Amino acid sequence: MIRFTLNDKAAEVEAESDTPLLWVLRDILQLTGTKFGCGMAQCGACTVHLDGQAIRSCVMPISAIEGKSVKTIEGLKPDSNHPVQQAWIEHNVPQCGYCQSGQIMSAVALLEQNPDPDDEAIDNFMQGNICRCGTYPRIKAAIKTAAKSLNTTSNNKFNYELATNVGENV
Amino acid sequence: MKTPTDLKNVSRRDFLKYTGVASTGLVLGMAVPTQTVWAATESKSNELNLFVSIEQDSTVNIVCHRSEMGQGIRTGIPQIVAEELCADWSKVNVVQGLANAAYGSQNTDGSRSIRNFYTAMRQMGASARTMLESAGAKFWKVSVDKVYAENGFVVNKTTNQKLSFGYLAELASKIPAPNLDKLTFKKPENFNIIGKPVPIVDLPKMVNGTTEFGQDVLVEGMVYASIERSPVIGAKVKSVYKDDALKVKGVIDIVVMPEQSFPVVFKPLNGVAVIATNTWAALKGRKALKVEWDLGENKKHDSEQYLAELSNSIVTKGKVVRKVGDAYQALEQAKHKISGTYTVPYLVHAPMEPPAATAVVNDDGCEIWACTQAPQGAQQTVAGVLGLKPEQVKVNITLLGGGFGRKSKHDFSAEAAILAKHTAKPVKVIWSREDDIKSGYYHSISVQHYEAGLTDSKSVSAWIQRTAFPSIIWTFNDQVNEPSDMELGLGFGDMPFTIDNLLCEKHQAPAHLRIGWLRSVCNIQHGFALGSFVDEVAIKSGKSTQQMWLELLGEDKKLDVKTQGFDYKNYDMPIEDYPIDIARLKNVLNLVVEKANVNQATLENEAWGISVHRSFLSYVAVATKVSVIDGQVKVLEMVNVIDAGRIINPDRVKSQMEGAMIFGLSIALMGQIDVKNGTVVQSNYHDYPILRMHQSPEIQSFIVESDELAAGVGEPGVPPVAASLCNAIFKASGKRIRDLPINKHFRV
């Protein structure tokens, strides 16, 4: 039995210790928002947060999760009210949508580390997330919009929430 | 074009049958036996057609019968219906239609959803609106010309009273459907949903992870399957060592798939399935499996050697496809000669979501959930492998995590059905990325050879072009060993030039892999070769690429290639409705030069390249700016212009064009599938790379405003990309690339 925190709630699962977190989420916990794209940390479709850091859940064995905190797209803001989700809506980013859970989780992690990333910082952080439909220009624009919104939101509603999240995860 | 003449009301039960949705409200169903919607493939039926129902709370359910794979069709089709219905867009609920011939073709490929259904969808909306208006008139006891529909209400012109669609729906549903010839349509200048950048309907769910793709389907009691498939096409299972696999915790069963024969069609590949209680156990079990294969003839296939052989034969005379004058003689007499041979390797789709299907089989039939581009095809294929009638197979269409042509093939749906029958449990077949890359329906490996003769004054007097590639038709008929007219009509036999001595020829090229269609299909290689060669001829003639195109295109006209001997299919549309319009081609070319400011001086090591191509009845020009420094190509900017006739959703057209630029860059810069000993060498994104964000340029997309008939959008952006890029690289570096991908020559 492996115990961890999932989207701010206690979770426990019975799974072979080498099972990647991705398949625990998808098959056992039935949280299918986290996607399978490559199985070898090449595409980023399976990106989730582990203790606040973006990781590829397809190569993270469940045994390494014990006692840690996992956040998936379902735990971000179910009402889609996170500034990054809102920016994605504003820019009409997705085409097929399949990679977007991973893109959004990466973008949120980027902005938590670097609230005002320039093009190079966005490229560097986001290049682990493939989008076959080619939504990169809009993802980049949305990240900039989200950054602006996070930095200018009158005081601190979003900053406060982010700080809370980070605090909980650490 | 024939138009439908009859409308019928349909019942709530019919709505349930076609959509799987039990409407709680009142079904205002439109039933239309129509010729228009049957024009495309698959359906010979003249049954009911049904797209609209209205709930008491004024929710308007609109059926989308086409598959959503990122092109925005679940928004585009309802936009058309809602416009003519005068619906309130905020009340529209999109319902995915099940596989059913009653809808007409559901085969979502060929960039044809809008052009094939624009008229029919307007009729659906207009007839529902007419019935609501009649209901309003009846309610107020006034004549129907005294009322009108607007934004979800019927308004009484005299009193300005309003009744909601929801309030009127029951009354409306009892009114006979109007004759089609009695319908009135909105004038385009009054459109307020068509032509507007409506956000996609699935957007809110896409950003919180609650959409359902094929890989996401969960069915009570379901087990998971991963299949070890033949490494060579035609290979047969000789023996299976199961013991180690069966020891893996969670593995339930090992199943040898039924052996298949040529032609490959959409049959599952020969293979061995591992069935387990979860995906990971199935994947681990599969690794522990030992399968011995009888590889068969195709084990000799080597793509590098094959390309060399095609490159040798392509410089010799081939079989005539299209002919004007005597090109051989004219070439002989030409003052200057120029030639080039262009190659494109095998390519694969690699959609972000690998194929997946889930099936349940019981005494009544089969129910399947699949990310399929062609639900009726899936229905027929599944019925075939299970020995059922198509109507015994219910196909639910999930969202598709990308398609690009891969998900038009039904092998994965058939696999799920076979295994569900075998295990008597619901089975989800999961394709891994390795399965997707190694067991695809590949875009053909190809060789193109071009020769031109120039006069003293550097005008083109002779033009010979040849092509050779294994045909998609081989997938369905293994006796075929040369390109078909359908494929030659994708940028080769329909090439738009007027030259006194012109010859198009083809060569044989037998197939050794499953060949399929990939976004823009043979336009990929033909657009690359033609756009590159025009640039080469321009340079030889001392002209700009734009000048050269304009000269070769000649005066504005509607080009008729049939009179030159080529049996042109024109994407299955009448040439009178969708001519090869040279003026439109020139227009997008001139616009892209202007918008990108191509002729302005650039920095050293930087340059613009351009190309233009007509495909899927649309006209697209692309300008690409690169830098080439120390062996590194960087794509800096891309500008594109599309003329696709009438546009339904400009934002989705732009997003498709952005995507097409990036798809085209992936192909041109890095796309390569190699085959050794009959087996695909690449396996995942590390060795079949897809463009990443740091490689993605700034993109500007422009749409030509047009009242012409709606044409394709999903695919036509791709073909000009490779040529515009290679032309830019030549100008920046002096290196002409004729063999894709570019990363054989430069770091990218």
PDB file of C-alpha atoms in Angstrom, chain A residues 19-109:
ATOM      1  CA  THR A  19       4.103   0.894 -11.794  1.00  0.00           C
ATOM      2  CA  PRO A  20       4.515   4.409 -13.162  1.00  0.00           C
ATOM      3  CA  LEU A  21       2.430   7.058 -11.428  1.00  0.00           C
ATOM      4  CA  LEU A  22       0.720   7.681 -14.809  1.00  0.00           C
ATOM      5  CA  TRP A  23      -0.945   4.269 -14.851  1.00  0.00           C
ATOM      6  CA  VAL A  24      -1.849   4.465 -11.180  1.00  0.00           C
ATOM      7  CA  LEU A  25      -3.617   7.747 -11.894  1.00  0.00           C
ATOM      8  CA  ARG A  26      -5.301   6.572 -15.078  1.00  0.00           C
ATOM      9  CA  ASP A  27      -6.130   2.909 -14.477  1.00  0.00           C
ATOM     10  CA  ILE A  28      -6.499   2.636 -10.707  1.00  0.00           C
ATOM     11  CA  LEU A  29      -7.621   6.099  -9.584  1.00  0.00           C
ATOM     12  CA  GLN A  30      -9.431   6.735 -12.874  1.00  0.00           C
ATOM     13  CA  LEU A  31      -8.070  10.245 -13.208  1.00  0.00           C
ATOM     14  CA  THR A  32      -7.678  10.300 -16.974  1.00  0.00           C
ATOM     15  CA  GLY A  33      -6.883  13.995 -17.355  1.00  0.00           C
ATOM     16  CA  THR A  34      -3.193  13.077 -17.240  1.00  0.00           C
ATOM     17  CA  LYS A  35      -2.381  11.659 -20.659  1.00  0.00           C
ATOM     18  CA  PHE A  36      -0.235   8.871 -22.057  1.00  0.00           C
ATOM     19  CA  GLY A  37       1.876  10.014 -24.985  1.00  0.00           C
ATOM     20  CA  CYS A  38       5.208   8.219 -25.105  1.00  0.00           C
ATOM     21  CA  GLY A  39       6.047   6.311 -21.922  1.00  0.00           C
ATOM     22  CA  MET A  40       9.638   7.588 -21.884  1.00  0.00           C
ATOM     23  CA  ALA A  41       9.500  11.221 -20.745  1.00  0.00           C
ATOM     24  CA  GLN A  42       9.790  12.495 -24.303  1.00  0.00           C
ATOM     25  CA  CYS A  43       6.510  14.324 -24.841  1.00  0.00           C
ATOM     26  CA  GLY A  44       5.257  15.766 -21.549  1.00  0.00           C
ATOM     27  CA  ALA A  45       1.607  14.740 -22.026  1.00  0.00           C
ATOM     28  CA  CYS A  46       1.739  13.056 -18.611  1.00  0.00           C
ATOM     29  CA  THR A  47       3.115  16.075 -16.715  1.00  0.00           C
ATOM     30  CA  VAL A  48       1.935  16.427 -13.106  1.00  0.00           C
ATOM     31  CA  HIS A  49       3.368  18.222 -10.099  1.00  0.00           C
ATOM     32  CA  LEU A  50       5.302  16.294  -7.485  1.00  0.00           C
ATOM     33  CA  ASP A  51       5.875  18.462  -4.427  1.00  0.00           C
ATOM     34  CA  GLY A  52       5.344  21.475  -6.659  1.00  0.00           C
ATOM     35  CA  GLN A  53       7.765  20.435  -9.420  1.00  0.00           C
ATOM     36  CA  ALA A  54       6.682  19.433 -12.916  1.00  0.00           C
ATOM     37  CA  ILE A  55       7.527  15.778 -13.512  1.00  0.00           C
ATOM     38  CA  ARG A  56       6.728  13.181 -16.173  1.00  0.00           C
ATOM     39  CA  SER A  57       4.472  10.683 -14.478  1.00  0.00           C
ATOM     40  CA  CYS A  58       5.049   8.010 -17.145  1.00  0.00           C
ATOM     41  CA  VAL A  59       8.555   7.296 -15.786  1.00  0.00           C
ATOM     42  CA  MET A  60       7.931   7.939 -12.081  1.00  0.00           C
ATOM     43  CA  PRO A  61       7.481   4.651 -10.228  1.00  0.00           C
ATOM     44  CA  ILE A  62       4.745   4.759  -7.644  1.00  0.00           C
ATOM     45  CA  SER A  63       7.220   3.588  -5.001  1.00  0.00           C
ATOM     46  CA  ALA A  64       8.923   7.006  -5.271  1.00  0.00           C
ATOM     47  CA  ILE A  65       5.682   8.824  -4.428  1.00  0.00           C
ATOM     48  CA  GLU A  66       5.263   7.538  -0.875  1.00  0.00           C
ATOM     49  CA  GLY A  67       4.558  10.446   1.454  1.00  0.00           C
ATOM     50  CA  LYS A  68       4.720  13.050  -1.287  1.00  0.00           C
ATOM     51  CA  SER A  69       2.195  15.393  -2.784  1.00  0.00           C
ATOM     52  CA  VAL A  70       0.901  14.983  -6.327  1.00  0.00           C
ATOM     53  CA  LYS A  71      -1.170  17.521  -8.186  1.00  0.00           C
ATOM     54  CA  THR A  72      -2.857  16.628 -11.464  1.00  0.00           C
ATOM     55  CA  ILE A  73      -4.844  18.730 -13.912  1.00  0.00           C
ATOM     56  CA  GLU A  74      -8.016  17.692 -12.083  1.00  0.00           C
ATOM     57  CA  GLY A  75      -6.649  19.260  -8.911  1.00  0.00           C
ATOM     58  CA  LEU A  76      -5.533  22.519 -10.454  1.00  0.00           C
ATOM     59  CA  LYS A  77      -8.894  24.293 -10.584  1.00  0.00           C
ATOM     60  CA  PRO A  78     -11.852  22.119 -11.535  1.00  0.00           C
ATOM     61  CA  ASP A  79     -13.779  25.258 -12.440  1.00  0.00           C
ATOM     62  CA  SER A  80     -10.966  26.180 -14.850  1.00  0.00           C
ATOM     63  CA  ASN A  81     -10.425  29.399 -12.936  1.00  0.00           C
ATOM     64  CA  HIS A  82      -6.655  29.231 -12.621  1.00  0.00           C
ATOM     65  CA  PRO A  83      -5.024  32.166 -14.432  1.00  0.00           C
ATOM     66  CA  VAL A  84      -3.189  29.723 -16.715  1.00  0.00           C
ATOM     67  CA  GLN A  85      -6.433  27.945 -17.614  1.00  0.00           C
ATOM     68  CA  GLN A  86      -8.078  31.317 -18.139  1.00  0.00           C
ATOM     69  CA  ALA A  87      -5.262  32.415 -20.431  1.00  0.00           C
ATOM     70  CA  TRP A  88      -5.628  29.157 -22.376  1.00  0.00           C
ATOM     71  CA  ILE A  89      -9.307  29.972 -22.851  1.00  0.00           C
ATOM     72  CA  GLU A  90      -8.594  33.572 -23.805  1.00  0.00           C
ATOM     73  CA  HIS A  91      -6.166  32.489 -26.539  1.00  0.00           C
ATOM     74  CA  ASN A  92      -8.313  29.541 -27.661  1.00  0.00           C
ATOM     75  CA  VAL A  93      -5.126  27.489 -27.398  1.00  0.00           C
ATOM     76  CA  PRO A  94      -6.117  23.840 -27.861  1.00  0.00           C
ATOM     77  CA  GLN A  95      -6.721  22.082 -31.143  1.00  0.00           C
ATOM     78  CA  CYS A  96      -7.202  18.380 -30.357  1.00  0.00           C
ATOM     79  CA  GLY A  97      -6.574  19.093 -26.670  1.00  0.00           C
ATOM     80  CA  TYR A  98      -4.730  15.879 -25.857  1.00  0.00           C
ATOM     81  CA  CYS A  99      -1.409  17.406 -24.821  1.00  0.00           C
ATOM     82  CA  GLN A 100      -2.950  20.398 -23.092  1.00  0.00           C
ATOM     83  CA  SER A 101      -3.208  18.940 -19.567  1.00  0.00           C
ATOM     84  CA  GLY A 102       0.536  18.435 -19.664  1.00  0.00           C
ATOM     85  CA  GLN A 103       1.176  21.816 -21.266  1.00  0.00           C
ATOM     86  CA  ILE A 104      -0.896  23.565 -18.604  1.00  0.00           C
ATOM     87  CA  MET A 105       0.768  21.719 -15.731  1.00  0.00           C
ATOM     88  CA  SER A 106       4.176  22.634 -17.143  1.00  0.00           C
ATOM     89  CA  ALA A 107       3.162  26.248 -17.623  1.00  0.00           C
ATOM     90  CA  VAL A 108       1.865  26.503 -14.054  1.00  0.00           C
ATOM     91  CA  ALA A 109       5.137  25.078 -12.732  1.00  0.00           C
TER      92      ALA A 109
END
